[in-house]
Coordinates of C-alpha atoms and ligand atoms in Angstrom, one line a residue:
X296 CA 0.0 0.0 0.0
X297 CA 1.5 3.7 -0.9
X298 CA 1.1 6.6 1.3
X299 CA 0.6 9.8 1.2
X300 CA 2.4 10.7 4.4
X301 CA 5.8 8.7 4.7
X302 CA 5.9 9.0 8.2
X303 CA 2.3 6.4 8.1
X304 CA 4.9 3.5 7.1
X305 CA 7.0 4.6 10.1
X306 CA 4.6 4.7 12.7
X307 CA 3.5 1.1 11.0
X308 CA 6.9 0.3 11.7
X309 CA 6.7 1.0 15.0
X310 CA 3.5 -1.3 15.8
X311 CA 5.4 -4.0 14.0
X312 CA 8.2 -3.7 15.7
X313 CA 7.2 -3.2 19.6
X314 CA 3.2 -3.0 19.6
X315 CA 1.1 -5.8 21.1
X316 CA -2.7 -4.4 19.9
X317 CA -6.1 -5.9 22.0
X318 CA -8.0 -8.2 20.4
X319 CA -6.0 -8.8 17.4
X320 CA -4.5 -10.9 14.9
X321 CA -0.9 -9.5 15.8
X322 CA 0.6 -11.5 12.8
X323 CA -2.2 -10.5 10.0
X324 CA -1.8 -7.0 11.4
X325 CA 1.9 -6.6 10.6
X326 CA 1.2 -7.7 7.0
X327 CA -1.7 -5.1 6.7
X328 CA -0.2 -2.6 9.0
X329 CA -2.9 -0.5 11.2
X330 CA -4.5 2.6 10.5
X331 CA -3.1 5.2 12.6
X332 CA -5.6 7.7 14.0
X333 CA -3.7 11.5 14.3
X334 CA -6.5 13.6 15.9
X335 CA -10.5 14.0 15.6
X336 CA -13.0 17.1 16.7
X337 CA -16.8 16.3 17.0
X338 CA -17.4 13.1 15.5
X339 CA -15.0 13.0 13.0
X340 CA -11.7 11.3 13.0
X341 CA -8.5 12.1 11.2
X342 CA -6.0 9.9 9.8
X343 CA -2.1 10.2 8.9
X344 CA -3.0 10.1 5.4
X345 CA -5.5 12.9 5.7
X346 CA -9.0 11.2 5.5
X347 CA -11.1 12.3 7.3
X348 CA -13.6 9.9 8.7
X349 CA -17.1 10.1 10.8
X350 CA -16.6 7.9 14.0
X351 CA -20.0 6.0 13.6
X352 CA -18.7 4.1 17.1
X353 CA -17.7 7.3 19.1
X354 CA -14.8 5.2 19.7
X355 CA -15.7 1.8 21.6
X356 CA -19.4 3.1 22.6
X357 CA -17.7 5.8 24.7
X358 CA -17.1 9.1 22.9
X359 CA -20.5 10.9 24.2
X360 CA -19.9 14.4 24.4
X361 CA -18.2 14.1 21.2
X362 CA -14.1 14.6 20.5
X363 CA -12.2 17.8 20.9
X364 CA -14.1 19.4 24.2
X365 CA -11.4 21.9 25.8
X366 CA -13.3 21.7 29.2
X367 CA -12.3 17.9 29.7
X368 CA -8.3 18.9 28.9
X369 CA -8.1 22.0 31.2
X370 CA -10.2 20.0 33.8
X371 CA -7.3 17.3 33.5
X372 CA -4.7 19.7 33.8
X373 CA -6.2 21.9 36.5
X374 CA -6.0 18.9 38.3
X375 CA -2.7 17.5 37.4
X376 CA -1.3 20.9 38.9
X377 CA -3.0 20.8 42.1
X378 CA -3.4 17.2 43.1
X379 CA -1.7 14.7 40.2
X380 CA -2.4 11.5 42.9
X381 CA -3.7 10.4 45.9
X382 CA -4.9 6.9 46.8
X383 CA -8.0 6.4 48.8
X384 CA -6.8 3.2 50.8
X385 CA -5.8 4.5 54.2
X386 CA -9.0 7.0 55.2
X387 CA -8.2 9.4 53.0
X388 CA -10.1 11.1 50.3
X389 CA -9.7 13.5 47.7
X390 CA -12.2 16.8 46.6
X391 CA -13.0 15.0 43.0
X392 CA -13.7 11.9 44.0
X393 CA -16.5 13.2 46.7
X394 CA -18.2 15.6 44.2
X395 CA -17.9 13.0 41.6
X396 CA -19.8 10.6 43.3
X397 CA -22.6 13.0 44.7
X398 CA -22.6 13.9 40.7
X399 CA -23.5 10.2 40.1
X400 CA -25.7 9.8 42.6
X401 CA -27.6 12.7 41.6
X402 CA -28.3 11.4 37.8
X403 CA -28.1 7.6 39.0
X404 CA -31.6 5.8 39.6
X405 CA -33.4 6.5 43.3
X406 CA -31.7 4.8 46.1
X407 CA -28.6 4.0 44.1
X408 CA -26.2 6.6 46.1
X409 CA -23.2 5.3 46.6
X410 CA -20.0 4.7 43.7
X411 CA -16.8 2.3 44.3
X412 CA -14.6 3.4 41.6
X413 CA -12.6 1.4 39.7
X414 CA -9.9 2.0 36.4
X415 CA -12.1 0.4 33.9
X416 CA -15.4 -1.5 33.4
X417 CA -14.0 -5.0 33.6
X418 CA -12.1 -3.8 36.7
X419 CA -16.4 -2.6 37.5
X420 CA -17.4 -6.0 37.3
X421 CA -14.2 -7.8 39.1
X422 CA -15.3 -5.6 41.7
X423 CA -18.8 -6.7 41.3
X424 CA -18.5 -10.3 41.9
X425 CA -16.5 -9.7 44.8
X426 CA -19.1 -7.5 46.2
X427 CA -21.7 -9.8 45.4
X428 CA -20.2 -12.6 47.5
X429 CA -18.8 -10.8 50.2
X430 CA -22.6 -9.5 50.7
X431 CA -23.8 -12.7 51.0
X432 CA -21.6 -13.7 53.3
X433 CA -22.2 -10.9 55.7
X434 CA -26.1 -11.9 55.5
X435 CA -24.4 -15.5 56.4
X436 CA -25.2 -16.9 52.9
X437 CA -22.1 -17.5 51.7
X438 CA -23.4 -20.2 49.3
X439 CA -25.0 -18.1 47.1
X440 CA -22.0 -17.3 45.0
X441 CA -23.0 -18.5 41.6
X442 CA -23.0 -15.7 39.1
X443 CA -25.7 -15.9 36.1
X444 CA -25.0 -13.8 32.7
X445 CA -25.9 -14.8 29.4
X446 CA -24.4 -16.2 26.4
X447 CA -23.0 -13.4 23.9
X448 CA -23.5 -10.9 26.6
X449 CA -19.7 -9.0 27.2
X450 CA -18.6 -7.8 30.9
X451 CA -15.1 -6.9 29.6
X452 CA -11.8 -8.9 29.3
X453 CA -10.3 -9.2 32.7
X454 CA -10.5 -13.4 34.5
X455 CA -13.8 -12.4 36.1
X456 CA -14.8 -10.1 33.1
X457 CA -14.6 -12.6 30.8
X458 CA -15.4 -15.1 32.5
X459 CA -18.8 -13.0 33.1
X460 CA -19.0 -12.3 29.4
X461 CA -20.7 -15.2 27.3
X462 CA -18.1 -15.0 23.9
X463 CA -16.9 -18.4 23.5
X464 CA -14.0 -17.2 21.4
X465 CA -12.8 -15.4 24.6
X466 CA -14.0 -18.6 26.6
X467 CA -11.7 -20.9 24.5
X468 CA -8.5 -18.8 25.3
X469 CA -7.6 -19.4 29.3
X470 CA -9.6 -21.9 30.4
X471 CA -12.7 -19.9 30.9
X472 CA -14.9 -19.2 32.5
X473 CA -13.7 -20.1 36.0
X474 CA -16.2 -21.7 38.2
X475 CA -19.1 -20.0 39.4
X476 CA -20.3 -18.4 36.4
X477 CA -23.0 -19.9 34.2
X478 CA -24.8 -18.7 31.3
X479 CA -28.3 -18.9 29.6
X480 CA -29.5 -18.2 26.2
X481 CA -29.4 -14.5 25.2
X482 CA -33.0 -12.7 23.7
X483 CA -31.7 -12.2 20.6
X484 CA -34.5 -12.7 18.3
X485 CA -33.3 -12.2 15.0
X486 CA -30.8 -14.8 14.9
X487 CA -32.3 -17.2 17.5
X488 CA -35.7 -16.4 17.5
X489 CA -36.5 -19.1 14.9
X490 CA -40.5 -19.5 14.4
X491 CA -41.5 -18.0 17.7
X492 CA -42.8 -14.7 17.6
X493 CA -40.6 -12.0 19.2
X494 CA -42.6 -11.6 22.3
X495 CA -42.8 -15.6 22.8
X496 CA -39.4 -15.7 22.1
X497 CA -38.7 -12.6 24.8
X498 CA -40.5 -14.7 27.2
X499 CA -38.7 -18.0 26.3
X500 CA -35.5 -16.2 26.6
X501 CA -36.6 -14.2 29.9
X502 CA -37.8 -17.8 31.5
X503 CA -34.3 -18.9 31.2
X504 CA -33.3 -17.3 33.4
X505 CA -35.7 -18.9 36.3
X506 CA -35.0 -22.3 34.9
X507 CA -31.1 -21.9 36.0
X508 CA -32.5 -20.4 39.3
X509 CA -34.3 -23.3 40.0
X510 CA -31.8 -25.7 38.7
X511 CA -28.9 -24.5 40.4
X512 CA -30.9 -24.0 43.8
X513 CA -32.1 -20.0 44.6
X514 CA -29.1 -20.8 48.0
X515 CA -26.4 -21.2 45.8
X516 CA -27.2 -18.0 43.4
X517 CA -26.0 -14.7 44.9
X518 CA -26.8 -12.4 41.3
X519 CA -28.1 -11.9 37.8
X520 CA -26.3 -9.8 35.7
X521 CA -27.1 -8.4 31.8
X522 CA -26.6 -5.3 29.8
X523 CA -29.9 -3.6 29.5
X524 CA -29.3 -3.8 25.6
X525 CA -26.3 -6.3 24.3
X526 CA -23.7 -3.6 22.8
X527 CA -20.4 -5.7 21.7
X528 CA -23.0 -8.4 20.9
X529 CA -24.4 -7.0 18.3
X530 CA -26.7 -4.2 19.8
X531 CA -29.1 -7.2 20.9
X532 CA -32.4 -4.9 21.8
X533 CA -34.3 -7.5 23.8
X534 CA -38.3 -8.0 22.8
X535 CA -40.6 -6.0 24.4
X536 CA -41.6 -8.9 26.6
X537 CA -38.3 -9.9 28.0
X538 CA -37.9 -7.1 30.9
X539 CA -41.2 -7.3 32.0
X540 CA -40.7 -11.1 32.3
X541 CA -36.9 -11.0 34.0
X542 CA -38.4 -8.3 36.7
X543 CA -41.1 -10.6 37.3
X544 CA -38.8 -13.7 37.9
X545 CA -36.1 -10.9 39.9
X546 CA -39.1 -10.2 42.0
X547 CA -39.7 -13.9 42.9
X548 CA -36.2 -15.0 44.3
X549 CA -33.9 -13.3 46.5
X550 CA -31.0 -12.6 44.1
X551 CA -28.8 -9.2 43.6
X552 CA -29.4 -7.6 39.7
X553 CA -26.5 -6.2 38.3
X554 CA -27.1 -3.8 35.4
X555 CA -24.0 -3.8 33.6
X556 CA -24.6 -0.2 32.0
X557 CA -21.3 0.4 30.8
X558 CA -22.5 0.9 27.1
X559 CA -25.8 1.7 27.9
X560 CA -24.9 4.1 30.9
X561 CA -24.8 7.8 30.4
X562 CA -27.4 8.7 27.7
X563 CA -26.6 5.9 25.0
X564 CA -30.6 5.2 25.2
X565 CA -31.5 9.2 25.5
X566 CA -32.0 8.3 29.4
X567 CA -29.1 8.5 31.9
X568 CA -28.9 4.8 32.3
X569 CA -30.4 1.9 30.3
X570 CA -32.0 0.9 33.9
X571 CA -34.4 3.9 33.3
X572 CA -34.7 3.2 29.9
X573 CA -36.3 -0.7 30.8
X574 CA -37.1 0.9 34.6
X575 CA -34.8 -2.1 35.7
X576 CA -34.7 -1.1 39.7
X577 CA -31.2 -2.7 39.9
X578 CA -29.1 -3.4 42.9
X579 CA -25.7 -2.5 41.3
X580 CA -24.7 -0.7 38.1
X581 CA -21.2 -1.0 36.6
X582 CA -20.2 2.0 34.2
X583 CA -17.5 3.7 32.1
X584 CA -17.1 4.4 28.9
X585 CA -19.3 7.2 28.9
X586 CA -18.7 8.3 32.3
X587 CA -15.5 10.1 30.9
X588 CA -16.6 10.6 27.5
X589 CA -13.3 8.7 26.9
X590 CA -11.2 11.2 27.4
X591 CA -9.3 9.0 30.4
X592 CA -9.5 5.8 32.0
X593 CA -12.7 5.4 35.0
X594 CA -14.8 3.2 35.6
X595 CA -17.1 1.8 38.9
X596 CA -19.9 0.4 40.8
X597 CA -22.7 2.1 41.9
X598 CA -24.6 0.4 44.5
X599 CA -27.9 0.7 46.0
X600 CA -28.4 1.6 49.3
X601 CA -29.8 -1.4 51.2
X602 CA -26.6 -3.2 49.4
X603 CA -24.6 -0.9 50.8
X604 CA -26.4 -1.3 54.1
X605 CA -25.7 -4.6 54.6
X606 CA -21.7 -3.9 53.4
X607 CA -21.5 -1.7 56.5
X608 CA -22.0 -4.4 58.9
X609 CA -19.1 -6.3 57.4
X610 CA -16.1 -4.6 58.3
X611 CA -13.3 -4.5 55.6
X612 CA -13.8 -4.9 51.7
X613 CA -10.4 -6.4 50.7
X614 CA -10.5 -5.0 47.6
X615 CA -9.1 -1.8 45.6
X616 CA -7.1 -0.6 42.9
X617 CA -4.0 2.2 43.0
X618 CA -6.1 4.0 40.5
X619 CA -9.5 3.8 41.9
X620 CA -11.3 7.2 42.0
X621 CA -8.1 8.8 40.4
X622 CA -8.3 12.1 41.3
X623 CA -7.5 13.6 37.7
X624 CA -10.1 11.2 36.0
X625 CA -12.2 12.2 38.5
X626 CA -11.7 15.6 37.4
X627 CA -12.9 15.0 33.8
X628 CA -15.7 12.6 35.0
X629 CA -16.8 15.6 37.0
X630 CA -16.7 17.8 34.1
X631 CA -17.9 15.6 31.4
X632 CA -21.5 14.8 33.8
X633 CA -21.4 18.5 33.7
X634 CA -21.6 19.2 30.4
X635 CA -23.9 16.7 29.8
X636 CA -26.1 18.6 32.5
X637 CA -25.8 22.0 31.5
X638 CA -25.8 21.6 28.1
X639 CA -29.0 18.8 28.2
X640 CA -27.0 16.4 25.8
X641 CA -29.0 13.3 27.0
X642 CA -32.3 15.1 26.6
X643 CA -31.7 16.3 23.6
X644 CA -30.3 13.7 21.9
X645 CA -33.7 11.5 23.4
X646 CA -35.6 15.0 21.6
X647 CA -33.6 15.2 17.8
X648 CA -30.8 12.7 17.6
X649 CA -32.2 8.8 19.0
X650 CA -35.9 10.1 16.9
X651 CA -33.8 11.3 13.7
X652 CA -31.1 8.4 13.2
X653 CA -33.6 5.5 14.5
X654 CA -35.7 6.9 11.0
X655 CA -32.9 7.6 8.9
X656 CA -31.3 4.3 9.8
X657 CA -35.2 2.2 9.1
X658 CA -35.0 3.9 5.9
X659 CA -32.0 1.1 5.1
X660 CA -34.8 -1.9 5.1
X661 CA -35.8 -1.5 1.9
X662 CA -31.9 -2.5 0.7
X663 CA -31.6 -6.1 -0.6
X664 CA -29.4 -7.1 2.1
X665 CA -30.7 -5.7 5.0
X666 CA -33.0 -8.2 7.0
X667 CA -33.4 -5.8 9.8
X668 CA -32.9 -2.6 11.3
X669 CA -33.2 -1.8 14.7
X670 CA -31.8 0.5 17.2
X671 CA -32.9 2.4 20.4
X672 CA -31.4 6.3 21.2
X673 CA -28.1 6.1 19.5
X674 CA -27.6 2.7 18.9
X675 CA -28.3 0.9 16.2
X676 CA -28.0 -2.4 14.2
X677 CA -28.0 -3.5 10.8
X678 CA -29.0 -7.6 9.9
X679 CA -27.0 -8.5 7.0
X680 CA -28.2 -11.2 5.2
X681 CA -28.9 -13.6 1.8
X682 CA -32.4 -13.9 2.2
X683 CA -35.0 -11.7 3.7
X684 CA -37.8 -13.7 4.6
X685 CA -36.3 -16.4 6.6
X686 CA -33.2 -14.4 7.7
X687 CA -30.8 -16.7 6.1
X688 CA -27.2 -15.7 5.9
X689 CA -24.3 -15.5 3.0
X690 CA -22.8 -18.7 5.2
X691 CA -19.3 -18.1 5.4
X692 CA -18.6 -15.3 3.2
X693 CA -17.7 -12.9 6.2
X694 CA -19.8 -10.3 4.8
X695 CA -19.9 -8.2 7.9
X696 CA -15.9 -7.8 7.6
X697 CA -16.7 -6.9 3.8
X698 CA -18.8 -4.2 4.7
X699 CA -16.5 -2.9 7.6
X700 CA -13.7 -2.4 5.0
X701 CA -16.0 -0.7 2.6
X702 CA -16.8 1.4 5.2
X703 CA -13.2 2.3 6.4
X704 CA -11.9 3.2 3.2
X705 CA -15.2 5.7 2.2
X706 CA -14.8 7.5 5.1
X707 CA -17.0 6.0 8.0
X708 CA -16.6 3.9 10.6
X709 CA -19.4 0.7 11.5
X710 CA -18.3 -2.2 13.1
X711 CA -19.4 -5.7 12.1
X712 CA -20.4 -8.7 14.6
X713 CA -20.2 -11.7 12.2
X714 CA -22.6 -10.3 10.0
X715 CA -23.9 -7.3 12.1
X716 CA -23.5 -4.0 11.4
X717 CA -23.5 -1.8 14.5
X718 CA -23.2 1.7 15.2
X719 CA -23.1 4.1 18.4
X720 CA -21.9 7.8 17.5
X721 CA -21.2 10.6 19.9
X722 CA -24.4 11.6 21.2
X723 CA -23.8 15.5 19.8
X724 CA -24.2 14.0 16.5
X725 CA -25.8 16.1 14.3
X726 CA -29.2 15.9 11.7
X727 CA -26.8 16.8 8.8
X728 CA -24.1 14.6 9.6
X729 CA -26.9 11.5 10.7
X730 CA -27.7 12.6 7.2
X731 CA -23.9 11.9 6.1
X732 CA -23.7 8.3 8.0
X733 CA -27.2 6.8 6.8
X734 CA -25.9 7.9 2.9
X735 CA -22.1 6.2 3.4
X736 CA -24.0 3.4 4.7
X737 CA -26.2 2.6 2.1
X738 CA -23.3 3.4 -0.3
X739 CA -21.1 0.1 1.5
X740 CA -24.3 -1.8 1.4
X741 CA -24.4 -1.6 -2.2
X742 CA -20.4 -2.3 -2.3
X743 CA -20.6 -5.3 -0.5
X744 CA -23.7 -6.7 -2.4
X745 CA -21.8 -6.0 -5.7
X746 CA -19.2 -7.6 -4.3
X747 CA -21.7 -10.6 -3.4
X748 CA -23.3 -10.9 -6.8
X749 CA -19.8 -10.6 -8.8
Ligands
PLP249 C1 -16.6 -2.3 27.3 C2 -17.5 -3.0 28.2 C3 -16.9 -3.5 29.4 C4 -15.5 -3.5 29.7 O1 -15.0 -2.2 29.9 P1 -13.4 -2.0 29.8 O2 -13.3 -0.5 30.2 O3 -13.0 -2.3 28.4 O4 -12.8 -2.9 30.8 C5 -17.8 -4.1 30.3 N1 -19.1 -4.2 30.0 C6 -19.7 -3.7 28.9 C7 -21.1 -3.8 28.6 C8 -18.8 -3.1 27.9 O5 -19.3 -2.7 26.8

């Protein structure tokens, strides 16, 4: 490949030479060499060769407020000047981490008030599990230490995280998961639905999830814990019946929910949390992504109060990271929640954006290959497949990954899950530039089905 830019083969040079990249081919990647990313400003992204390119992932899920926001830098280095690091291990405590966390609680669901912070959303859910059976055994339970998630659900890529998550391709690397984690089905009609309906398939799907409660024994199960909608999945948006139907089975058993809302978190649905979106009344929430726009590394637990009532009575947690609450990420948290805030982001993108891109994006159905569109706020996936009616797929053609390129190279960026195409831009995005995505979008659909039919 020739470049524009000589110094692109250098930096490629570079990642060949001393760069380990996550979740990659590292040998396939040396022959291709990567793309390397130079700056962006609202949703756009730059590259060293000059392209410029609309981020239709606002990074991984977590670009909210959009790239190129001043407020976040000078909030980092206000903070780096006054107070670059302090740990909060030994009673002590630091100004952002306090108004940080009444920030949270003030946008988080009622009764959810308190945060443990951690340095990324797997670290969230490590934290999590510990949590969960450390409560339980205050409440002299300690049985119930068996975690359910669900298959094709993702909790990040840490033991516990992945473990957590239900991708078997991560499974199959490590011996995972390790004991104490089990998994059932995921409600993802489309490609598992078969010839129920939707909502008898949400209910199959939901009823799953009592089945494992009952086989396992209620004593031995100390939580329950899903993304409100699946995002590395394949932005999996459950069937209207499948909430209703968990809440119902959440009500029966004494279990802890954990909403793992670090996708769906901070306005991705147009609502704070996806917990509001589904009114899921969880007992913990992990987030990040969002929670920093990005912009640095944070993540955490919120926790609801009777939780955290019980937690009181049991003397030390033995658990905590050198990073948790950092006090400069805490410091751009701070700052990002109050943009959001002031400047009504989640509102309005619930008012013009989610409405705007969820009929732009619909308009795509009518394309050949498109079996379905669906999408909630600013998320949104695309069904790629051979044959409408009964949702058959181009078997092993890897079409998803032939749209993906198509996509890179004119100039936007979808990503594909085998042959989903999902997207998640900043929330700022605009009408014009929804406008902009929806028409590269059908352009690579039309690529990749020419590419199909040749
Ligand atoms: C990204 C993600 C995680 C993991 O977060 P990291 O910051 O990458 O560790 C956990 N849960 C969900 C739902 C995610 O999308």
């Amino acid at each position: 490949m020739t470049h524009k830019n000589p110094q692109t083969r250098e930096w490629q040079t570079l990642s060949n030479d001393h760069h380990l990249a996550p979740f990659s081919d590292f040998k396939q990647l040396k022959e291709k060499g990567p793309r390397i990313i130079t700056h962006a400003k609202g949703v756009y992204l730059w590259d060293s060769e000059g392209n410029q390119i609309l981020d239709g992932m606002a990074g991984l899920w977590c670009v909210a407020i959009g790239y190129g926001r001043d407020e976040l830098a000078e909030a980092a280095s206000k903070q780096m000047r006054e107070l670059p690091y302090y740990n909060l291990f030994f009673q002590t405590a630091h100004p952002p981490v306090l108004e940080l966390s009444k920030a949270i609680a003030e946008v988080a669901p009622e009764g959810m008030n308190h945060v443990f912070f951690t340095g990324s959303g797997s670290e969230g859910n490590d934290t999590m599990l510990r949590m969960v059976r450390h409560y339980w055994a205050i409440k002299g339970q300690p049985n119930k230490k068996t975690i359910i998630s669900r298959v094709n659900g993702y909790h990040g890529s840490t033991v516990a995280g992945a473990s957590l998550g239900g991708m078997t391709y991560m499974h199959e690397q490590g011996d995972l998961p390790i004991p104490g984690i089990v998994h059932i089905p995921q409600p993802y009609w489309f490609g598992e639905g078969g010839d129920m309906s939707p909502e008898e398939f949400g209910i199959w799907a939901a009823n799953q999830l009592e089945e494992k409660i009952l086989e396992l024994g209620v004593d031995n199960v100390g939580a329950f814990i899903a993304e409100p909608i699946q995002g590395a999945g394949g932005v999996i948006i459950p069937p209207d019946s499948y909430w209703p139907r968990i809440k119902e089975i959440l009500a029966k058993y004494d279990i802890l929910f954990v909403a793992d809302e670090v996708i769906c978190g901070f306005g991705r649905t147009g609502e704070w949390f996806g917990s509001d979106f589904y009114d899921l009344k969880p007992d913990m929430m992990t987030i990040a992504k969002g929670l920093t726009s990005g912009y640095i590394p944070m993540g955490g637990l919120i926790v609801r109060d009777e939780v955290v009532a019980v937690l009181n009575e049991g003397g030390d947690f033995n658990h905590g990271f050198t990073y948790s609450g950092h006090p400069v990420a805490a410091a751009v948290a701070l700052e990002n929640i109050r943009i959001m805030r002031e400047e009504k982001i989640i509102q309005r993108a619930h008012e013009k954006a989610a409405p705007y891109l969820q009929k732009r994006l619909r308009e795509l159905s009518d394309h050949p290959l498109v079996g379905e569109v669906r999408g909630v706020g600013l998320l949104g996936a695309i069904e790629l497949v051979k044959d409408k009616a009964t949702r058959a797929r181009y078997e092993g053609r890897g079409v998803g990954m032939i749209c993906r390129q198509f996509c890179f190279d004119n100039g936007l960026i979808m990503r594909a899950v085998g042959d989903t195409m999902i997207i998640a831009p900043p929330l700022v995005i605009s009408e014009a530039e929804i406008d902009e995505l929806v028409t590269k979008a059908r352009k690579c659909l039309d690529l990749t089905l020419s590419v199909l039919e040749g």
